[in-house]
Tab-separated table of C-alpha atoms in Angstrom:
chain	number	residue	atom	x	y	z
A	1	MET	CA	2.370	60.857	47.679
A	2	ILE	CA	4.978	62.133	50.066
A	3	SER	CA	2.905	61.607	53.240
A	4	ALA	CA	2.174	57.952	52.412
A	5	VAL	CA	5.828	57.201	51.662
A	6	ALA	CA	6.996	59.053	54.767
A	7	GLN	CA	4.563	57.076	56.919
A	8	LYS	CA	5.469	53.740	55.311
A	9	TYR	CA	9.201	54.240	55.983
A	10	ASN	CA	8.741	56.027	59.321
A	11	ILE	CA	10.513	59.202	58.241
A	12	HIS	CA	9.491	62.853	58.210
A	13	PRO	CA	8.247	64.288	54.895
A	14	GLN	CA	10.972	66.942	55.178
A	15	THR	CA	13.541	64.152	55.012
A	16	LEU	CA	12.121	63.073	51.658
A	17	ARG	CA	12.210	66.681	50.471
A	18	LEU	CA	15.859	66.914	51.606
A	19	TYR	CA	16.755	63.740	49.673
A	20	GLU	CA	15.090	65.237	46.618
A	21	ARG	CA	16.906	68.589	47.059
A	22	GLU	CA	20.220	66.721	47.362
A	23	GLY	CA	19.448	64.840	44.128
A	24	LEU	CA	19.279	61.433	45.811
A	25	LEU	CA	15.617	60.911	44.881
A	26	LYS	CA	13.837	62.111	41.761
A	27	PRO	CA	10.131	61.331	42.011
A	28	SER	CA	7.908	62.267	39.112
A	29	ARG	CA	5.208	64.888	39.582
A	30	THR	CA	1.585	65.226	38.615
A	31	GLU	CA	0.167	68.321	36.951
A	32	GLY	CA	-0.793	69.501	40.444
A	33	ASN	CA	2.897	69.108	41.484
A	34	THR	CA	2.231	66.114	43.756
A	35	ARG	CA	5.206	63.788	44.086
A	36	LEU	CA	4.718	60.284	42.694
A	37	TYR	CA	7.204	57.653	43.847
A	38	SER	CA	7.839	54.737	41.481
A	39	GLU	CA	9.065	51.294	42.525
A	40	ASP	CA	12.586	52.363	41.500
A	41	ASP	CA	12.268	55.481	43.683
A	42	LEU	CA	11.200	53.339	46.650
A	43	GLU	CA	14.113	50.936	46.105
A	44	GLN	CA	16.461	53.926	45.983
A	45	LEU	CA	14.910	55.258	49.204
A	46	GLU	CA	15.387	51.879	50.896
A	47	THR	CA	19.046	51.915	49.844
A	48	ILE	CA	19.483	55.456	51.184
A	49	LEU	CA	17.834	54.551	54.481
A	50	SER	CA	19.924	51.403	54.808
A	51	LEU	CA	23.141	53.337	54.198
A	52	THR	CA	22.254	56.153	56.599
A	53	ARG	CA	20.508	54.195	59.367
A	54	ASP	CA	22.323	50.869	59.362
A	55	LEU	CA	25.797	51.877	58.207
A	56	GLY	CA	25.998	55.486	59.414
A	57	VAL	CA	26.882	56.905	55.995
A	58	ASN	CA	26.311	60.647	55.598
A	59	LEU	CA	24.468	62.093	52.584
A	60	ALA	CA	27.687	62.987	50.745
A	61	GLY	CA	28.792	59.361	51.112
A	62	VAL	CA	25.375	58.138	49.973
A	63	GLU	CA	25.673	60.260	46.835
A	64	ILE	CA	29.122	58.834	46.058
A	65	ILE	CA	27.957	55.256	46.651
A	66	LEU	CA	24.867	55.696	44.455
A	67	ASN	CA	26.959	57.245	41.649
A	68	MET	CA	29.490	54.409	41.841
A	69	ARG	CA	26.653	51.909	41.789
A	70	ARG	CA	25.237	53.463	38.604
A	71	LYS	CA	28.673	53.409	36.967
A	72	ILE	CA	29.218	49.776	37.926
A	73	GLU	CA	25.831	48.831	36.461
A	74	ALA	CA	26.676	50.662	33.224
A	75	MET	CA	30.064	48.951	33.022
A	76	GLN	CA	28.444	45.576	33.669
A	77	HIS	CA	26.057	46.268	30.796
A	78	GLU	CA	29.013	47.078	28.513
A	79	VAL	CA	30.829	43.888	29.560
A	80	ASN	CA	27.706	41.832	28.873
A	81	GLU	CA	27.388	43.399	25.407
A	82	PHE	CA	31.054	42.633	24.689
A	83	ILE	CA	30.629	39.021	25.820
A	84	ASP	CA	27.603	38.671	23.539
A	85	TYR	CA	29.645	40.102	20.647
A	86	VAL	CA	32.531	37.705	21.297
A	87	LYS	CA	30.156	34.727	21.523
A	88	HIS	CA	28.570	35.775	18.237
A	89	GLU	CA	31.961	36.128	16.558
A	90	LEU	CA	33.119	32.765	17.889
A	91	SER	CA	29.947	31.094	16.677
A	92	ARG	CA	30.702	32.317	13.152
A	93	GLY	CA	33.721	30.023	13.132
A	94	ILE	CA	37.289	30.085	11.896
A	95	GLY	CA	36.291	29.690	8.242
A	96	ASP	CA	34.657	33.094	8.321
A	97	TRP	CA	37.873	34.658	9.687
A	98	GLU	CA	39.839	33.142	6.819
A	99	GLN	CA	37.338	34.583	4.359
A	100	ARG	CA	37.554	38.028	6.005
A	101	LEU	CA	41.351	37.993	6.007
A	102	SER	CA	41.401	37.089	2.302
A	103	THR	CA	39.295	40.171	1.475
A	104	ALA	CA	41.154	42.544	3.807
A	105	LEU	CA	42.711	45.698	2.431
A	106	VAL	CA	46.108	44.673	3.789
A	107	LYS	CA	46.749	41.047	3.035
A	108	SER	CA	48.764	39.352	5.762
A	109	SER	CA	48.222	36.451	8.045
A	110	PRO	CA	47.897	36.906	11.815
A	111	THR	CA	51.264	35.172	12.313
A	112	ASP	CA	52.944	37.685	9.975
A	113	LEU	CA	51.504	40.521	12.043
A	114	VAL	CA	52.743	38.983	15.278
A	115	ARG	CA	56.217	38.424	13.820
A	116	ALA	CA	56.329	41.994	12.485
A	117	ALA	CA	55.309	43.399	15.858
A	118	ALA	CA	57.893	41.245	17.645
A	119	SER	CA	60.732	42.278	15.299
A	120	ALA	CA	59.769	45.952	15.587
A	121	HIS	CA	59.928	45.594	19.351
A	122	THR	CA	63.379	44.008	19.325
A	123	GLU	CA	64.728	46.641	16.911
A	124	THR	CA	63.796	49.478	19.254
A	125	THR	CA	64.882	47.742	22.457
A	126	VAL	CA	68.176	49.041	23.838
A	127	GLU	CA	70.137	46.636	25.950
A	128	PRO	CA	71.707	48.132	29.099
A	129	GLU	CA	75.255	47.141	28.041
A	130	GLN	CA	74.836	49.105	24.787
A	131	VAL	CA	74.389	52.392	26.604
A	132	GLU	CA	77.646	54.277	27.120
A	133	GLU	CA	78.267	56.022	30.391
A	134	PRO	CA	78.702	59.807	30.024
A	135	ARG	CA	82.346	60.899	30.318
A	136	ARG	CA	83.268	63.309	33.021
A	137	LYS	CA	85.657	66.190	32.496
A	138	ALA	CA	88.910	65.863	34.470
């Protein structure tokens, strides 16, 4: 309930309503439209209060910080998934890679691919001394 949360954190209920209007808090509601604050909501409120009271951040800054925080958490989740994938692939061993390469649609070894990429790079590289200076009309 809004009054209990407001009292616990020593803020006015209107402040909680403002945070909700600004999209900083999203408490669930009962059928009677009473706000119910979850543990996550209370942690979010504590973060908001810390940013505004202790660090002097305005509500626009709080919104930016909270959005960046969510994005960082999502990126961390993606990195963790990638690390798990790499660990799984490494645990399968080199023998499995050899088997996969032998059944590939394009049969070539990794060293052939590296050599091909390197030669393609050198073929398209233009050395500075090869470029002719434009001639000026006299």
